[in-house]
Amino acid sequence: MANCKEVDDLSLQLLQLMNELMSCKVQIENSTAEGFLYMAKSRILLGKERVSKLQLPISSENGISPIYTVSRNSDSDDDLSLIDRRFQASLVIKDAEKETSVTPDNEEMKLTRRIVTNTDKTSKTLDVEDSSSCTETERTQNKLEEKVTDPLKWFGVLVPQELRMSQKAFAKAVSLAVDCANIQSKIDATINKLESAKMNIL
Amino acid sequence: MALHSARGKLVSVIGDEDTCVGFLLGGIGEINKNRHPNFMVVDKNTSVSEIEECFKRFVKRDDIDIILINQNLAEMIRHCIDSHTSPIPAVLEIPSKDHPYDASKDSILRRARGMFNPDDIH
């Protein structure tokens, strides 16, 4: 009797999750449709070739870094969450600032540089102490800013507002995709539980 | 160290030109130092085996947690997608500009429906 109730509960849960997944996918469809519409408007303004795969920096030496990545939360059932790496950059800078404020002698930030030169097949190292304005915080910031660039820049310096709206719509679609992935993993888990509950009845 | 550990995993995309351009504009694109992209632009000249190879490559990579694939392309490699039952990476079938979303073709929903009616799996 308890097993039958468990099967019923899991079946209802599965139906609910299926409904959530379908509505999430419909939201992704609406969001991407909006993105495609704004992309088409941008093409009218900029030209067809200016908003196409030709603008993607595939052959760039530095590569491309993503703005959004995902991570798993060990606290909440391994759910995925979206990370905005631009926001992360500012957090790292704040952490670096906090760390530097702890040291007692931080009125002058000193930077030690090692210059390795090869002369006559021998390497020389030169240690230079430089009380420059290039602090640990600024170096971290520069490193992160180099990495995370706005994809809008691939399409030109002055881009139309329509392209920005398209970017917003696709960013929203990415966030919805993460929600979809979480619902899918819950569906997977519920299917497994339901299968084992049905086996127990048999 | 904190930066590296919090970098997170990637969202990859296999789709037509507009889908890939759109999602890369949205900010998920990556080309790493080995010049391996996390996206694949599929056009009329792309063969089914190329799509399949790309899908398998993305599944094998440990830095990808979500694979977005246009549903019409997923239909072409349905056998591959159905055989991928692991929750990681999550495979999401998304609509394209020319092909709206069809819930009856979605792999995960077909599996779920199969729990209520075994005929629905096929």
PDB file of N, CA, C and O in Angstrom, chain A residues 133-159:
ATOM      1  N   SER A 133      52.931  52.131  -9.292  1.00  0.00           N
ATOM      2  CA  SER A 133      51.506  52.233  -8.991  1.00  0.00           C
ATOM      3  C   SER A 133      50.761  50.985  -9.429  1.00  0.00           C
ATOM      4  O   SER A 133      49.560  50.877  -9.254  1.00  0.00           O
ATOM      5  N   CYS A 134      51.458  49.994 -10.056  1.00  0.00           N
ATOM      6  CA  CYS A 134      50.775  48.782 -10.528  1.00  0.00           C
ATOM      7  C   CYS A 134      50.591  47.838  -9.361  1.00  0.00           C
ATOM      8  O   CYS A 134      51.443  47.035  -9.030  1.00  0.00           O
ATOM      9  N   THR A 135      49.452  47.920  -8.673  1.00  0.00           N
ATOM     10  CA  THR A 135      49.191  47.085  -7.507  1.00  0.00           C
ATOM     11  C   THR A 135      48.677  45.726  -7.931  1.00  0.00           C
ATOM     12  O   THR A 135      48.326  45.508  -9.087  1.00  0.00           O
ATOM     13  N   GLU A 136      48.611  44.829  -6.960  1.00  0.00           N
ATOM     14  CA  GLU A 136      48.089  43.489  -7.193  1.00  0.00           C
ATOM     15  C   GLU A 136      46.658  43.569  -7.719  1.00  0.00           C
ATOM     16  O   GLU A 136      46.257  42.841  -8.603  1.00  0.00           O
ATOM     17  N   THR A 137      45.861  44.508  -7.149  1.00  0.00           N
ATOM     18  CA  THR A 137      44.469  44.666  -7.539  1.00  0.00           C
ATOM     19  C   THR A 137      44.345  45.027  -9.008  1.00  0.00           C
ATOM     20  O   THR A 137      43.544  44.454  -9.731  1.00  0.00           O
ATOM     21  N   GLU A 138      45.177  45.989  -9.446  1.00  0.00           N
ATOM     22  CA  GLU A 138      45.074  46.458 -10.826  1.00  0.00           C
ATOM     23  C   GLU A 138      45.498  45.370 -11.794  1.00  0.00           C
ATOM     24  O   GLU A 138      44.918  45.203 -12.857  1.00  0.00           O
ATOM     25  N   ARG A 139      46.533  44.580 -11.418  1.00  0.00           N
ATOM     26  CA  ARG A 139      46.976  43.533 -12.320  1.00  0.00           C
ATOM     27  C   ARG A 139      45.876  42.492 -12.479  1.00  0.00           C
ATOM     28  O   ARG A 139      45.616  41.998 -13.566  1.00  0.00           O
ATOM     29  N   THR A 140      45.210  42.136 -11.369  1.00  0.00           N
ATOM     30  CA  THR A 140      44.117  41.171 -11.427  1.00  0.00           C
ATOM     31  C   THR A 140      42.996  41.707 -12.303  1.00  0.00           C
ATOM     32  O   THR A 140      42.450  40.997 -13.126  1.00  0.00           O
ATOM     33  N   GLN A 141      42.679  43.007 -12.105  1.00  0.00           N
ATOM     34  CA  GLN A 141      41.601  43.617 -12.869  1.00  0.00           C
ATOM     35  C   GLN A 141      41.927  43.595 -14.349  1.00  0.00           C
ATOM     36  O   GLN A 141      41.103  43.257 -15.170  1.00  0.00           O
ATOM     37  N   ASN A 142      43.166  43.967 -14.690  1.00  0.00           N
ATOM     38  CA  ASN A 142      43.548  44.001 -16.107  1.00  0.00           C
ATOM     39  C   ASN A 142      43.446  42.619 -16.722  1.00  0.00           C
ATOM     40  O   ASN A 142      42.969  42.440 -17.823  1.00  0.00           O
ATOM     41  N   LYS A 143      43.894  41.624 -15.933  1.00  0.00           N
ATOM     42  CA  LYS A 143      43.882  40.250 -16.435  1.00  0.00           C
ATOM     43  C   LYS A 143      42.448  39.811 -16.743  1.00  0.00           C
ATOM     44  O   LYS A 143      42.156  39.240 -17.765  1.00  0.00           O
ATOM     45  N   LEU A 144      41.515  40.143 -15.834  1.00  0.00           N
ATOM     46  CA  LEU A 144      40.138  39.734 -16.016  1.00  0.00           C
ATOM     47  C   LEU A 144      39.473  40.517 -17.132  1.00  0.00           C
ATOM     48  O   LEU A 144      38.705  39.974 -17.893  1.00  0.00           O
ATOM     49  N   GLU A 145      39.775  41.816 -17.235  1.00  0.00           N
ATOM     50  CA  GLU A 145      39.159  42.616 -18.286  1.00  0.00           C
ATOM     51  C   GLU A 145      39.619  42.157 -19.645  1.00  0.00           C
ATOM     52  O   GLU A 145      38.885  42.185 -20.612  1.00  0.00           O
ATOM     53  N   GLU A 146      40.905  41.701 -19.743  1.00  0.00           N
ATOM     54  CA  GLU A 146      41.363  41.207 -21.024  1.00  0.00           C
ATOM     55  C   GLU A 146      40.566  39.977 -21.406  1.00  0.00           C
ATOM     56  O   GLU A 146      40.244  39.745 -22.531  1.00  0.00           O
ATOM     57  N   LYS A 147      40.269  39.130 -20.414  1.00  0.00           N
ATOM     58  CA  LYS A 147      39.641  37.859 -20.695  1.00  0.00           C
ATOM     59  C   LYS A 147      38.188  38.015 -21.112  1.00  0.00           C
ATOM     60  O   LYS A 147      37.762  37.452 -22.089  1.00  0.00           O
ATOM     61  N   VAL A 148      37.385  38.735 -20.342  1.00  0.00           N
ATOM     62  CA  VAL A 148      35.945  38.796 -20.570  1.00  0.00           C
ATOM     63  C   VAL A 148      35.613  40.031 -21.383  1.00  0.00           C
ATOM     64  O   VAL A 148      35.570  41.131 -20.855  1.00  0.00           O
ATOM     65  N   THR A 149      35.410  39.814 -22.704  1.00  0.00           N
ATOM     66  CA  THR A 149      35.066  40.955 -23.555  1.00  0.00           C
ATOM     67  C   THR A 149      33.623  40.835 -24.004  1.00  0.00           C
ATOM     68  O   THR A 149      33.103  39.732 -24.183  1.00  0.00           O
ATOM     69  N   ASP A 150      33.002  41.960 -24.199  1.00  0.00           N
ATOM     70  CA  ASP A 150      31.614  42.001 -24.628  1.00  0.00           C
ATOM     71  C   ASP A 150      31.530  41.551 -26.088  1.00  0.00           C
ATOM     72  O   ASP A 150      32.171  42.150 -26.956  1.00  0.00           O
ATOM     73  N   PRO A 151      30.732  40.519 -26.402  1.00  0.00           N
ATOM     74  CA  PRO A 151      30.624  40.051 -27.793  1.00  0.00           C
ATOM     75  C   PRO A 151      30.114  41.130 -28.754  1.00  0.00           C
ATOM     76  O   PRO A 151      30.321  41.014 -29.961  1.00  0.00           O
ATOM     77  N   LEU A 152      29.453  42.160 -28.238  1.00  0.00           N
ATOM     78  CA  LEU A 152      28.981  43.246 -29.114  1.00  0.00           C
ATOM     79  C   LEU A 152      30.143  43.884 -29.868  1.00  0.00           C
ATOM     80  O   LEU A 152      29.975  44.384 -30.977  1.00  0.00           O
ATOM     81  N   LYS A 153      31.321  43.830 -29.270  1.00  0.00           N
ATOM     82  CA  LYS A 153      32.482  44.481 -29.896  1.00  0.00           C
ATOM     83  C   LYS A 153      32.905  43.779 -31.181  1.00  0.00           C
ATOM     84  O   LYS A 153      33.617  44.367 -32.002  1.00  0.00           O
ATOM     85  N   TRP A 154      32.502  42.521 -31.347  1.00  0.00           N
ATOM     86  CA  TRP A 154      32.846  41.819 -32.597  1.00  0.00           C
ATOM     87  C   TRP A 154      32.131  42.436 -33.793  1.00  0.00           C
ATOM     88  O   TRP A 154      32.566  42.260 -34.932  1.00  0.00           O
ATOM     89  N   PHE A 155      31.023  43.113 -33.525  1.00  0.00           N
ATOM     90  CA  PHE A 155      30.176  43.592 -34.615  1.00  0.00           C
ATOM     91  C   PHE A 155      30.398  45.071 -34.915  1.00  0.00           C
ATOM     92  O   PHE A 155      29.675  45.660 -35.708  1.00  0.00           O
ATOM     93  N   GLY A 156      31.390  45.671 -34.315  1.00  0.00           N
ATOM     94  CA  GLY A 156      31.685  47.056 -34.609  1.00  0.00           C
ATOM     95  C   GLY A 156      31.729  47.892 -33.343  1.00  0.00           C
ATOM     96  O   GLY A 156      31.389  47.442 -32.261  1.00  0.00           O
ATOM     97  N   VAL A 157      32.163  49.142 -33.535  1.00  0.00           N
ATOM     98  CA  VAL A 157      32.308  50.038 -32.384  1.00  0.00           C
ATOM     99  C   VAL A 157      30.943  50.593 -31.971  1.00  0.00           C
ATOM    100  O   VAL A 157      30.569  50.564 -30.798  1.00  0.00           O
ATOM    101  N   LEU A 158      30.226  51.109 -32.969  1.00  0.00           N
ATOM    102  CA  LEU A 158      28.889  51.644 -32.674  1.00  0.00           C
ATOM    103  C   LEU A 158      27.853  50.657 -33.198  1.00  0.00           C
ATOM    104  O   LEU A 158      27.659  50.557 -34.409  1.00  0.00           O
ATOM    105  N   VAL A 159      27.240  49.932 -32.297  1.00  0.00           N
ATOM    106  CA  VAL A 159      26.247  48.946 -32.736  1.00  0.00           C
ATOM    107  C   VAL A 159      24.859  49.508 -32.471  1.00  0.00           C
ATOM    108  O   VAL A 159      24.654  50.261 -31.518  1.00  0.00           O
TER     109      VAL A 159
END
